[in-house]
Amino acid sequence: MTTPLRIWHPFTNALLDPAPLHVASAEGVYLHLTDGRRILDAISSWWVNLHGHANPRISSAVAEQSRKLEQVILAGFTHDPAEELAARLRKWAPAQLTHMFLSDDGSTAVEVALKLAVQHFQNLERPEKHEIVALADGYHGDTAGAMSVSDSSPFTAPFESMRYPVHRVHSAYCYRCPVGLKRETCHIECVQKLQDLLAERGHKIAAVIVEPLLQGVGGMIVHPVEFLQKIRALCTRHDVLLIADEVLTGFGRTGKMFACDLANVVPDLMCLSKGITGGFLTMGATLCTDRVESAFRSENRMHTFHHGHSYTGNALACAAANASLQIFEDEPVFDRIAAISRVNADRLADLRGMRQVGDTRQVGTIGALELRADDPGYLSALRPKLYDFFLRRGVLLRPLGNVIYVIPPYVITREELHHVYDIIVEAIEALL
Ligand code: PLP
């Protein structure tokens, strides 16, 4: 008898975690399991889905594209869906971002941004300017470079030897303020560490990478807009590139198309993925300014950006992205986003009064609550209990340790979102 080839599921310990649930189909906010159960996907399947599962408009666009051109090498070639994507994103992205480099997912969008930043200064004959600064509690992906700029965590612990050195500065984690202040009276003193670092070593630093306004995996940590604005000003002052990793926050999650828009900040490089295709297909995009790109336009071949992935600019993924952006243009997507934001605000205000809840946080469609726990952090013992409870009640929520959060597809109804919050309240009452 042949040994079966088993799927090794991500973030899953075959001994400790329940067997994976088998999904037969999905529609809107619901996953339909092969055993007949229905699960409400309150986290947009790892934050990718925007307009509902199996959205018919995106699905048709992908099917139609597959009959014309599925994939072609993007080095030396281009195609309509990629050109259309550039034109469509032009309408939403800050005007100063003039070039788009396509890749495969969030991690590769980040790798591209980091490499562009470093090679930019290399090409300008300033090779000493190659160091990178990142935030405490940051997360930027699981490939080696993205892992290096992510903060140390259970995800990175086995791989310390593979991570390159990065300067780590404070995040604006107000609930656990790194400089011991209160938001009501502070002046964003947490940015001082970055200020001192750039004053001392700015001439050696290529880029600062941040998740703008919201650190997702780190615990749904919401920053004051002033924090991002101050980082932008410091980067400008010290001729350091600002990389905004909008992989999670992009495409409306925070209430605006991009989190940077909420703070009126324009980064030098912007990483996009997740929602870019509406959650249909994998794709990464790194946008940059003309200034960044111009260092690569050169008579010297060595100044070329020698980076590319086989499926870069996949025509089906571009078609999905174009259909998703078309939905932004002709459906009331921002009304849906506003409705979700209102329910989040109302329900989090009530949850704040529960003795088990230490903090509540929200930016737009993303609502989170940090439970009081003896063992806060990703490996909190609360996490598996909460996850199981939610699934038994028919809701997919994957707490980050003691932090429960919702990031629903935009087509969730008010009633469905209230139901999700009702289950969260039930779980807190039952388990804590
Ligand atoms: N950047 C941020 C802010 C993310 O939240 C993630 C994934 O959660 C990534 C990068 C990595 O994206 P991917 O999982 O598509 O590689």
PDB file of N, CA and C and ligand atoms in Angstrom, residues 46-47 104-108 110 139-143 146 211 214 216-217 245-249 273-274 282, ligand 1:
ATOM      1  N   TRP A  46      -8.113  34.869   6.691  1.00  0.00           N
ATOM      2  CA  TRP A  46      -6.781  35.480   6.879  1.00  0.00           C
ATOM      3  C   TRP A  46      -6.698  36.834   6.185  1.00  0.00           C
ATOM      4  N   TRP A  47      -7.825  37.575   6.266  1.00  0.00           N
ATOM      5  CA  TRP A  47      -7.849  38.999   5.944  1.00  0.00           C
ATOM      6  C   TRP A  47      -7.760  39.291   4.451  1.00  0.00           C
ATOM      7  N   ASP A 104       4.223  38.052  -5.608  1.00  0.00           N
ATOM      8  CA  ASP A 104       3.311  36.925  -5.387  1.00  0.00           C
ATOM      9  C   ASP A 104       2.370  37.018  -4.194  1.00  0.00           C
ATOM     10  N   ASP A 105       2.785  37.707  -3.148  1.00  0.00           N
ATOM     11  CA  ASP A 105       2.001  37.706  -1.906  1.00  0.00           C
ATOM     12  C   ASP A 105       2.515  38.832  -1.020  1.00  0.00           C
ATOM     13  N   GLY A 106       2.066  38.869   0.219  1.00  0.00           N
ATOM     14  CA  GLY A 106       2.476  39.956   1.101  1.00  0.00           C
ATOM     15  C   GLY A 106       3.958  39.916   1.427  1.00  0.00           C
ATOM     16  N   SER A 107       4.455  38.719   1.699  1.00  0.00           N
ATOM     17  CA  SER A 107       5.876  38.601   2.066  1.00  0.00           C
ATOM     18  C   SER A 107       6.771  39.052   0.924  1.00  0.00           C
ATOM     19  N   THR A 108       6.437  38.665  -0.301  1.00  0.00           N
ATOM     20  CA  THR A 108       7.303  39.056  -1.422  1.00  0.00           C
ATOM     21  C   THR A 108       7.151  40.552  -1.725  1.00  0.00           C
ATOM     22  N   VAL A 110       6.906  42.739   0.509  1.00  0.00           N
ATOM     23  CA  VAL A 110       7.799  43.329   1.505  1.00  0.00           C
ATOM     24  C   VAL A 110       9.258  43.114   1.112  1.00  0.00           C
ATOM     25  N   TYR A 139       4.945  42.850  12.198  1.00  0.00           N
ATOM     26  CA  TYR A 139       4.925  41.573  11.455  1.00  0.00           C
ATOM     27  C   TYR A 139       4.839  41.907   9.972  1.00  0.00           C
ATOM     28  N   HIS A 140       5.727  41.290   9.183  1.00  0.00           N
ATOM     29  CA  HIS A 140       5.748  41.599   7.754  1.00  0.00           C
ATOM     30  C   HIS A 140       5.790  40.367   6.866  1.00  0.00           C
ATOM     31  N   GLY A 141       5.650  39.174   7.445  1.00  0.00           N
ATOM     32  CA  GLY A 141       5.632  37.970   6.609  1.00  0.00           C
ATOM     33  C   GLY A 141       6.599  36.918   7.107  1.00  0.00           C
ATOM     34  N   ASP A 142       6.593  35.782   6.414  1.00  0.00           N
ATOM     35  CA  ASP A 142       7.317  34.606   6.908  1.00  0.00           C
ATOM     36  C   ASP A 142       8.546  34.237   6.079  1.00  0.00           C
ATOM     37  N   THR A 143       8.840  34.945   4.994  1.00  0.00           N
ATOM     38  CA  THR A 143      10.080  34.674   4.270  1.00  0.00           C
ATOM     39  C   THR A 143      11.231  35.336   5.040  1.00  0.00           C
ATOM     40  N   ALA A 146      11.404  39.241   5.304  1.00  0.00           N
ATOM     41  CA  ALA A 146      10.213  39.740   5.989  1.00  0.00           C
ATOM     42  C   ALA A 146      10.246  39.343   7.463  1.00  0.00           C
ATOM     43  N   GLU A 211       3.895  49.011   9.613  1.00  0.00           N
ATOM     44  CA  GLU A 211       2.509  48.708   9.253  1.00  0.00           C
ATOM     45  C   GLU A 211       1.746  49.977   9.625  1.00  0.00           C
ATOM     46  N   LEU A 214      -1.946  50.282  11.962  1.00  0.00           N
ATOM     47  CA  LEU A 214      -2.433  49.045  12.582  1.00  0.00           C
ATOM     48  C   LEU A 214      -1.385  47.950  12.449  1.00  0.00           C
ATOM     49  N   GLY A 216      -1.053  44.269  12.750  1.00  0.00           N
ATOM     50  CA  GLY A 216      -2.044  43.193  12.767  1.00  0.00           C
ATOM     51  C   GLY A 216      -1.630  42.016  13.625  1.00  0.00           C
ATOM     52  N   VAL A 217      -0.694  41.216  13.119  1.00  0.00           N
ATOM     53  CA  VAL A 217      -0.319  39.980  13.808  1.00  0.00           C
ATOM     54  C   VAL A 217       0.214  40.276  15.213  1.00  0.00           C
ATOM     55  N   ASP A 245       3.831  49.094   4.873  1.00  0.00           N
ATOM     56  CA  ASP A 245       3.351  47.747   4.581  1.00  0.00           C
ATOM     57  C   ASP A 245       1.833  47.745   4.779  1.00  0.00           C
ATOM     58  N   GLU A 246       1.122  47.949   3.672  1.00  0.00           N
ATOM     59  CA  GLU A 246      -0.348  48.017   3.699  1.00  0.00           C
ATOM     60  C   GLU A 246      -0.958  46.678   3.287  1.00  0.00           C
ATOM     61  N   VAL A 247      -0.191  45.609   3.481  1.00  0.00           N
ATOM     62  CA  VAL A 247      -0.681  44.288   3.066  1.00  0.00           C
ATOM     63  C   VAL A 247      -2.015  43.972   3.742  1.00  0.00           C
ATOM     64  N   LEU A 248      -2.116  44.284   5.021  1.00  0.00           N
ATOM     65  CA  LEU A 248      -3.384  44.064   5.733  1.00  0.00           C
ATOM     66  C   LEU A 248      -4.311  45.272   5.603  1.00  0.00           C
ATOM     67  N   THR A 249      -3.757  46.475   5.766  1.00  0.00           N
ATOM     68  CA  THR A 249      -4.618  47.656   5.894  1.00  0.00           C
ATOM     69  C   THR A 249      -5.168  48.169   4.563  1.00  0.00           C
ATOM     70  N   SER A 273      -1.125  43.549  -0.876  1.00  0.00           N
ATOM     71  CA  SER A 273      -1.414  42.147  -1.206  1.00  0.00           C
ATOM     72  C   SER A 273      -2.802  41.830  -0.635  1.00  0.00           C
ATOM     73  N   LYS A 274      -2.973  40.673  -0.067  1.00  0.00           N
ATOM     74  CA  LYS A 274      -4.222  40.245   0.560  1.00  0.00           C
ATOM     75  C   LYS A 274      -5.454  40.676  -0.246  1.00  0.00           C
ATOM     76  N   THR A 282      -3.554  34.877  -5.412  1.00  0.00           N
ATOM     77  CA  THR A 282      -2.412  35.438  -4.713  1.00  0.00           C
ATOM     78  C   THR A 282      -1.678  36.456  -5.586  1.00  0.00           C
TER      79      THR A 282
HETATM   80  N1  PLP B   1       2.586  42.198   5.942  1.00  0.00           N
HETATM   81  C1  PLP B   1       1.561  42.249   6.799  1.00  0.00           C
HETATM   82  C2  PLP B   1       1.232  43.532   7.466  1.00  0.00           C
HETATM   83  C3  PLP B   1       0.788  41.111   7.033  1.00  0.00           C
HETATM   84  O1  PLP B   1      -0.235  41.179   7.903  1.00  0.00           O
HETATM   85  C4  PLP B   1       1.116  39.919   6.352  1.00  0.00           C
HETATM   86  C5  PLP B   1       0.335  38.686   6.577  1.00  0.00           C
HETATM   87  O2  PLP B   1      -0.457  38.586   7.476  1.00  0.00           O
HETATM   88  C6  PLP B   1       2.198  39.904   5.484  1.00  0.00           C
HETATM   89  C7  PLP B   1       2.918  41.073   5.286  1.00  0.00           C
HETATM   90  C8  PLP B   1       2.591  38.659   4.740  1.00  0.00           C
HETATM   91  O3  PLP B   1       1.672  38.379   3.765  1.00  0.00           O
HETATM   92  P1  PLP B   1       1.594  36.907   3.104  1.00  0.00           P
HETATM   93  O4  PLP B   1       1.052  36.022   4.181  1.00  0.00           O
HETATM   94  O5  PLP B   1       0.669  37.067   1.957  1.00  0.00           O
HETATM   95  O6  PLP B   1       2.971  36.539   2.701  1.00  0.00           O
END
